[in-house]
CSV table of C-alpha atoms in Angstrom, one decimal:
chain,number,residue,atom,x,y,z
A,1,UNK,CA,-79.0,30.3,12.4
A,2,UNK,CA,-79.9,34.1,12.7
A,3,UNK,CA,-77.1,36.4,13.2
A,4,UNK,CA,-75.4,39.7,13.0
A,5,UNK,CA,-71.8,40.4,11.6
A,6,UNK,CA,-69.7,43.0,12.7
A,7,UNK,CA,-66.6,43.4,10.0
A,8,UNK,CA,-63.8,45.7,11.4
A,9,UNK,CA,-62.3,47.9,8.5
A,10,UNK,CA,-60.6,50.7,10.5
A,11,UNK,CA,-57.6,51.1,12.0
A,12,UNK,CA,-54.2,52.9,10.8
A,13,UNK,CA,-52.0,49.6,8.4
A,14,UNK,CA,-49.3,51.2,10.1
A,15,UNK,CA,-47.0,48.3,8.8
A,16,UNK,CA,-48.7,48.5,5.3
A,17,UNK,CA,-47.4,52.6,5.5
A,18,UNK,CA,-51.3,53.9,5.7
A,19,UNK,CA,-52.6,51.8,2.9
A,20,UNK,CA,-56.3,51.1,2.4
A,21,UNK,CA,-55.8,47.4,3.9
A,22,UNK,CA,-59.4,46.4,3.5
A,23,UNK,CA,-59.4,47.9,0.0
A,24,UNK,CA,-56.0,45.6,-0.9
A,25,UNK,CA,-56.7,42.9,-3.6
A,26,UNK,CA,-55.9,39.1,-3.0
A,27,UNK,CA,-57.3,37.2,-6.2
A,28,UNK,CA,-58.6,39.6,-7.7
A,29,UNK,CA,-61.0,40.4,-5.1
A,30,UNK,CA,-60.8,43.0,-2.1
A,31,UNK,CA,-60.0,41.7,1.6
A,32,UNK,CA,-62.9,43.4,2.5
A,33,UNK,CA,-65.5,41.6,-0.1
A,34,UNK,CA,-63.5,38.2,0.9
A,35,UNK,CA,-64.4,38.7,4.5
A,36,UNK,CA,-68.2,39.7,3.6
A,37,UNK,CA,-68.7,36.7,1.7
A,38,UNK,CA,-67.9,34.3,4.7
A,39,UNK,CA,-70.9,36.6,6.5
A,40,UNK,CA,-73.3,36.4,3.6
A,41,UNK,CA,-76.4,35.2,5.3
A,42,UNK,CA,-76.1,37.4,8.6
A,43,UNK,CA,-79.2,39.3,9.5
A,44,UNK,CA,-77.6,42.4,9.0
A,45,UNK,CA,-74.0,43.1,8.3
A,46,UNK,CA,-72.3,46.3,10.1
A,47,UNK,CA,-68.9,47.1,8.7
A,48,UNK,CA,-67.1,49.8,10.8
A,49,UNK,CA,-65.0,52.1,8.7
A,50,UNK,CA,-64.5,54.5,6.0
A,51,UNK,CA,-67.1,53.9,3.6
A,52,UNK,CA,-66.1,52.2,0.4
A,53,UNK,CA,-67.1,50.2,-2.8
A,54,UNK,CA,-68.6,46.3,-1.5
A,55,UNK,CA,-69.8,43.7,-3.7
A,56,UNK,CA,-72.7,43.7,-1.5
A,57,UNK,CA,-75.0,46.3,0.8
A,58,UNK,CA,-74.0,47.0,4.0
A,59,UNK,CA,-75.0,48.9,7.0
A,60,UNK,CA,-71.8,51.3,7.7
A,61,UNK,CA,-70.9,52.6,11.1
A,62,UNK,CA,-67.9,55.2,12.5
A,63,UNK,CA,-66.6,55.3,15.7
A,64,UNK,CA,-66.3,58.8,17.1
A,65,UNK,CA,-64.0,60.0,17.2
A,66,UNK,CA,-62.2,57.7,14.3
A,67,UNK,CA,-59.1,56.0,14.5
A,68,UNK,CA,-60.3,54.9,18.8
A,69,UNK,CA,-59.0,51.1,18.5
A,70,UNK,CA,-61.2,47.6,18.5
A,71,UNK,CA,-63.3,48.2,21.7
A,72,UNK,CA,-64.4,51.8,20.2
A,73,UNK,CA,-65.1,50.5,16.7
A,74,UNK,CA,-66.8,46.9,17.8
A,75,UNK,CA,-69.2,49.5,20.0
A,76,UNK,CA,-70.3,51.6,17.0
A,77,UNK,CA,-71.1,48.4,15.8
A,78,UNK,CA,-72.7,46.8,18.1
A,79,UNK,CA,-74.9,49.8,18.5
A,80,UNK,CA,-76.4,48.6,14.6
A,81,UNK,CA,-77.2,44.9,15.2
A,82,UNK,CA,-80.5,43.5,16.9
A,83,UNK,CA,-79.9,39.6,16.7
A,84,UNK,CA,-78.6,37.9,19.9
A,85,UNK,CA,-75.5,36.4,18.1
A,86,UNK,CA,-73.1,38.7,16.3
A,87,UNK,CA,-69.8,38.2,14.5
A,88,UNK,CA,-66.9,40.0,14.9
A,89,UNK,CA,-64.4,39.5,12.2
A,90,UNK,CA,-61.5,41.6,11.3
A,91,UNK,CA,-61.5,42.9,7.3
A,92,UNK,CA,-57.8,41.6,6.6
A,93,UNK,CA,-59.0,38.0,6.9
A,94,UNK,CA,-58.7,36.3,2.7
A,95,UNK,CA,-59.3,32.7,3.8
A,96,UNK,CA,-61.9,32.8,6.2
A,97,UNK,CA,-64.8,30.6,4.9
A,98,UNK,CA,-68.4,30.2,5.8
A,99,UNK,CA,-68.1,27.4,7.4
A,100,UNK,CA,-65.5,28.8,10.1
A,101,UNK,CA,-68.4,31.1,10.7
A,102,UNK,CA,-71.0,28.6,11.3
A,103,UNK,CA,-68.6,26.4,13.6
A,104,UNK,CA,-67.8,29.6,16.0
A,105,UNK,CA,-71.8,30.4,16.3
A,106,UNK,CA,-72.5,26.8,17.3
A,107,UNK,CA,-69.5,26.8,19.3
A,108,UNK,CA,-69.7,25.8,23.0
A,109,UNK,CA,-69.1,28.9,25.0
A,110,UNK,CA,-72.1,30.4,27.5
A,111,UNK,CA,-71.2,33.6,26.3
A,112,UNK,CA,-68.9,33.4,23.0
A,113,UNK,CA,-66.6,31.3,21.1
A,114,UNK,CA,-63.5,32.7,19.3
A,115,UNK,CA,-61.0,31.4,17.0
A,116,UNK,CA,-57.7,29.9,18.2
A,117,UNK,CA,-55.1,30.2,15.5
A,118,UNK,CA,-52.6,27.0,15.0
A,119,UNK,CA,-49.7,28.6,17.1
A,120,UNK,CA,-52.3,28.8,20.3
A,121,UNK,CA,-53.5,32.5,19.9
A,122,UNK,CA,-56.6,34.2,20.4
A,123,UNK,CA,-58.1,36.0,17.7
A,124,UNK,CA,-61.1,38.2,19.8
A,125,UNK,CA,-61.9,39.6,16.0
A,126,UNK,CA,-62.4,35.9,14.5
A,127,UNK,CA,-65.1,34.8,16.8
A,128,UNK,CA,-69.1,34.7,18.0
A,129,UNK,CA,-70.4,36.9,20.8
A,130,UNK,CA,-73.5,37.0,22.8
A,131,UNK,CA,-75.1,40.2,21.8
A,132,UNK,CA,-76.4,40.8,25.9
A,133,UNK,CA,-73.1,40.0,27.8
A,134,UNK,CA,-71.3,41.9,25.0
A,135,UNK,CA,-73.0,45.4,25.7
A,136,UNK,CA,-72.8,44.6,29.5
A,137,UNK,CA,-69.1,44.3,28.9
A,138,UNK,CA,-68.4,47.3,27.0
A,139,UNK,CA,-70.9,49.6,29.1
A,140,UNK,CA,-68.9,48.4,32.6
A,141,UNK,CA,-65.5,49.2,30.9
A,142,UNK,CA,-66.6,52.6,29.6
A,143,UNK,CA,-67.8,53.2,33.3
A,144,UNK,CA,-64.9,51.9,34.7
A,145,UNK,CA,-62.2,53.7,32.0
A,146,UNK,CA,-64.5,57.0,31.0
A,147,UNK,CA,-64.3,55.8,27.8
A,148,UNK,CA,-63.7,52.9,25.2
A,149,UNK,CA,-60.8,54.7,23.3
A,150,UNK,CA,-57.7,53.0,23.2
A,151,UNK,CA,-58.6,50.2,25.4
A,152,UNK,CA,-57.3,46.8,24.2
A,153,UNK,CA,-59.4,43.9,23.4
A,154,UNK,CA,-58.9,41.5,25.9
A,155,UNK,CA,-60.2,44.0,28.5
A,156,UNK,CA,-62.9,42.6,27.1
A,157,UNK,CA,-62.8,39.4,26.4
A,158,UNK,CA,-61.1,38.3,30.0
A,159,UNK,CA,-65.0,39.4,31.9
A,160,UNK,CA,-66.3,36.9,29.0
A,161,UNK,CA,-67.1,33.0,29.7
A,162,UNK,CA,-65.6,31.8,25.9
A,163,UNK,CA,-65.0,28.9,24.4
A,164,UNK,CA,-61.8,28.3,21.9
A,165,UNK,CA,-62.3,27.0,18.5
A,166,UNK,CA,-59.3,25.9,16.9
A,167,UNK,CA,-58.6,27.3,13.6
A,168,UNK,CA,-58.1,25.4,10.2
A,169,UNK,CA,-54.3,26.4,9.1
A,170,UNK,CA,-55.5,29.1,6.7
A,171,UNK,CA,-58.7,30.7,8.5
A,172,UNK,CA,-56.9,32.6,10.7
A,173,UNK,CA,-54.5,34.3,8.3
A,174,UNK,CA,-54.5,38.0,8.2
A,175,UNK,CA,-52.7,40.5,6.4
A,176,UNK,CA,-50.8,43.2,8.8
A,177,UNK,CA,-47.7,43.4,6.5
A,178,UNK,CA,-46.7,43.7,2.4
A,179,UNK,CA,-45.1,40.0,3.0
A,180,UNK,CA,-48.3,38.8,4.2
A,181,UNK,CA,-50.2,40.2,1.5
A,182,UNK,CA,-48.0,38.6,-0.8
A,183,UNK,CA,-48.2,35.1,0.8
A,184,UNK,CA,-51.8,35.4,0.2
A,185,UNK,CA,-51.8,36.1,-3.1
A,186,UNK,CA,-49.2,33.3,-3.5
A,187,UNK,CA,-51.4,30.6,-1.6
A,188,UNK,CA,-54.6,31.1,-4.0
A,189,UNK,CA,-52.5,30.4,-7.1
A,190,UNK,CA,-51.1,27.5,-5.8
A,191,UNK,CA,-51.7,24.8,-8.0
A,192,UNK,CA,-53.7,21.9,-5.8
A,193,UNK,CA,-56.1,24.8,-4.8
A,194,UNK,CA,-56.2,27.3,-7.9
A,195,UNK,CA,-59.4,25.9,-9.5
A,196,UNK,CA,-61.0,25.9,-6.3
A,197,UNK,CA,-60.2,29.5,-5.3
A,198,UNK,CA,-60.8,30.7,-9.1
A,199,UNK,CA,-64.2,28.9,-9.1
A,200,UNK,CA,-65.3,30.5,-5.6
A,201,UNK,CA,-63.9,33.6,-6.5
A,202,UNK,CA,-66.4,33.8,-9.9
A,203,UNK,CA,-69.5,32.5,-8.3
A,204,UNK,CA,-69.3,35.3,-5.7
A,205,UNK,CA,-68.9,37.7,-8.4
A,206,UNK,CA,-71.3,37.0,-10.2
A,207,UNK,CA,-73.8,36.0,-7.5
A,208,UNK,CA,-74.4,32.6,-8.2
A,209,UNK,CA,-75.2,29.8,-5.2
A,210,UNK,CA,-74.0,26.5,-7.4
A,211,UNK,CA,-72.0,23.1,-6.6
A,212,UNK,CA,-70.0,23.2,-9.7
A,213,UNK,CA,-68.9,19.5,-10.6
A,214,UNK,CA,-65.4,20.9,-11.7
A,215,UNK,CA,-64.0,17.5,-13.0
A,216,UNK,CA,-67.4,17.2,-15.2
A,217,UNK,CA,-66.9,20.8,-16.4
A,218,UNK,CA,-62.8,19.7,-17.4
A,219,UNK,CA,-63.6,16.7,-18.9
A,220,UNK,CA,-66.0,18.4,-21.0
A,221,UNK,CA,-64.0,20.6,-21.9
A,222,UNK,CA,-61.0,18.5,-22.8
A,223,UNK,CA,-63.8,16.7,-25.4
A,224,UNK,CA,-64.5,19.5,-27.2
A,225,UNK,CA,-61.4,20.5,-27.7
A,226,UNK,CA,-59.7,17.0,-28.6
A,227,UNK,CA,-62.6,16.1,-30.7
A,228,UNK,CA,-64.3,19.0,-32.1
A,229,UNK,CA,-61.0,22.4,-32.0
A,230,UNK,CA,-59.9,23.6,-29.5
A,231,UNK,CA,-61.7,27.5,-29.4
A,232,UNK,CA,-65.1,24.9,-29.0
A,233,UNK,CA,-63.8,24.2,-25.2
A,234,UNK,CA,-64.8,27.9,-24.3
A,235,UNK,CA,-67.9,27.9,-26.0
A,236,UNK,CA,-69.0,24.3,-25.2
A,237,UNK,CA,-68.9,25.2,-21.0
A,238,UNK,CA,-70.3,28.2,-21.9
A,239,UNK,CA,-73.3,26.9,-23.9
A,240,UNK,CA,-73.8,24.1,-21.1
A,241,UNK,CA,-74.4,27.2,-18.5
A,242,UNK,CA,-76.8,28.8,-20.9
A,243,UNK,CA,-78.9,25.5,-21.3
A,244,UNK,CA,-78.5,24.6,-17.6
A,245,UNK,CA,-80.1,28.3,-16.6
A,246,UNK,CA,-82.9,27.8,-18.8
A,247,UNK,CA,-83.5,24.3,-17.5
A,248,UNK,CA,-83.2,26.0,-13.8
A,249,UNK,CA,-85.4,28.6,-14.6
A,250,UNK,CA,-88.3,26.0,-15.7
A,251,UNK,CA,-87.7,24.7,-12.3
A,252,UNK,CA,-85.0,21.7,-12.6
A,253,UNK,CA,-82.5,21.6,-9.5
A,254,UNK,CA,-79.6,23.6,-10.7
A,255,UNK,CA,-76.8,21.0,-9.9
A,256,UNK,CA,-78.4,18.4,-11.8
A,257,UNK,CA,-79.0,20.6,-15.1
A,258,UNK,CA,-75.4,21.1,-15.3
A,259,UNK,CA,-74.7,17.8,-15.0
A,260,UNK,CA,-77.7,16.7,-17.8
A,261,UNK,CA,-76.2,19.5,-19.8
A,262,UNK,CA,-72.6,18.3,-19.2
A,263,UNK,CA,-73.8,14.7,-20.5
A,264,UNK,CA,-75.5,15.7,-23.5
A,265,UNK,CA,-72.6,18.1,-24.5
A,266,UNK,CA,-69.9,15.4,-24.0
A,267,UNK,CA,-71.8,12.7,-25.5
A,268,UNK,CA,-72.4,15.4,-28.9
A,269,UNK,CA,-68.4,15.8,-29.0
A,270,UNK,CA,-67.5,12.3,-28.5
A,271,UNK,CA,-69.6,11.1,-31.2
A,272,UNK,CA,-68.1,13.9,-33.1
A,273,UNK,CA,-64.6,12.8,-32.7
A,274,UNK,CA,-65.6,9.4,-33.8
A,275,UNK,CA,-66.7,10.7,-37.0
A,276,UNK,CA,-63.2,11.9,-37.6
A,277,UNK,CA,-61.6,8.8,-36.6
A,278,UNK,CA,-60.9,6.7,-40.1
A,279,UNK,CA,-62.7,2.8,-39.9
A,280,UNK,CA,-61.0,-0.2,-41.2
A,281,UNK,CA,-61.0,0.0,-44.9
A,282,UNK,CA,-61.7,3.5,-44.7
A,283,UNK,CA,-60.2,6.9,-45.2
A,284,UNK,CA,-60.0,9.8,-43.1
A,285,UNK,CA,-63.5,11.0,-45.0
A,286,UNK,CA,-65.4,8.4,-44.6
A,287,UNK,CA,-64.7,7.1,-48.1
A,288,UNK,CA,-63.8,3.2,-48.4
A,289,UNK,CA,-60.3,2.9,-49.3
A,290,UNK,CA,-58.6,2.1,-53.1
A,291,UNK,CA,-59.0,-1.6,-53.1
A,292,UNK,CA,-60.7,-1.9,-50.0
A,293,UNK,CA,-64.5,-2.7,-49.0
A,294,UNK,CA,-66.1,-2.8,-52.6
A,295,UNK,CA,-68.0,-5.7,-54.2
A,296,UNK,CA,-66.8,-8.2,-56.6
């Protein structure tokens, strides 16, 4: 589907005492970068704000003057995107996944669909707008007020016809306070979901669009280190990406070179390991044993 985002990374963190909240780290990645990768395949991505460091390009945009709330911000925004659909997201947002996006753009509404988080509230800066009945909206309120500044969000959002999409337990969590924060940066260490976010988390640093068979990747790994030493589990994975790259790049789908590569590696180390393990009538070299397995 072809759409704009509109990421939000203003405002004053008052309960953070003035820090940088879209520049704040939760795994090792910015809240900022987190939010953009749930956007990647928008047309065009506006992010309103002081300008910083993103993982990827960006159109910037300023309200004027700064610092004039949500409506004034989401305008200079706006005022950047040509597609009929845009996104609004707040930059505080560490869970928010693609497919949350992609659910609020198909969403229901004749004129928008936002995010409903699981104690029943609206979240007007987790949702997908009608570009057309958006800039109506704004231009009647700045009409109506004499300007945008200040004006709360659901001045806006009450003249909309939206529908409510209710929001997965994590993909509405945002970071307003230090405890939140922390919360967040507890959650994506916990340990049923730690490989997931870690493996997410690398991808989009690195830039790479793969499935990753995790439990093929672990059980290789656990082969070359029980059969082969254990510094070989490292270097075994890392050899499998190498080989599955060059496979890809000859034009093999990538998912299935990993897994050929996988295969062949854990095959190699198995076979290994059974080289180390002593037959009957044998020692631990291979050798036959004192008394054992000669000929009369």
């Amino acid at each position: 589907m072809t759409y704009d985002a509109i990421v939000l990374a203003g405002g004053a963190a008052q309960r953070l005492g003035g820090a940088d909240k879209p520049g704040l780290s939760v795994g090792g990645r910015t809240l900022l970068d987190r939010v953009l990768d749930s956007c990647a395949d928008a047309d065009r991505t506006v992010v309103v704000g002081g300008r910083r460091a993103t993982a990827r390009p960006v159109t910037w945009a300023q309200e004027d003057p700064p610092g004039g709330g949500p409506l004034a911000a989401l305008h200079a925004g706006l005022r950047r995107t040509t597609a009929e659909q845009v996104v609004v997201l707040s930059a505080d947002l560490p869970f928010l996944d693609a497919p949350t996006v992609h659910a609020l753009l198909a969403g229901p509404g004749a004129e928008g669909t936002l995010l409903r988080d699981p104690a029943g509230r609206d979240q007007p800066l987790v949702a997908a707008y009608r570009a057309e009945p958006l800039r109506r909206e704004l231009a009647l309120l700045a009409t109506e007020h004499g300007t945008l500044y200040g004006l709360p969000l659901r001045a806006l959002t009450a003249e909309l016809d939206l529908a409510r999409l209710d929001a997965a337990p994590l993909a509405s969590f945002d970071c307003d306070t230090w405890d939140d924060v922390a919360a967040a940066r507890a959650r994506i260490r916990e340990h049923g979901t730690v490989l997931d976010e870690w493996i997410t988390t690398v991808k989009n640093e690195l830039g790479i669009d793969l499935d990753v068979d995790t439990k093929a990747l672990l059980d290789l790994a656990r082969d070359a280190a029980h059969g082969v030493a254990r510094p070989a589990a490292p270097l075994t994975t890392f050899l499998v990406g190498y080989a599955a790259a060059r496979a890809e790049a000859t034009g093999a789908d990538p998912a299935e070179a990993v897994a050929e590569a996988c295969r062949k590696a854990a095959g190699l180390a198995l076979r290994w390991a059974a080289e180390a393990e002593p037959g009957p009538g044998t020692t631990s070299e291979g050798r036959p044993a004192e008394g054992g397995g000669g000929s009369g």
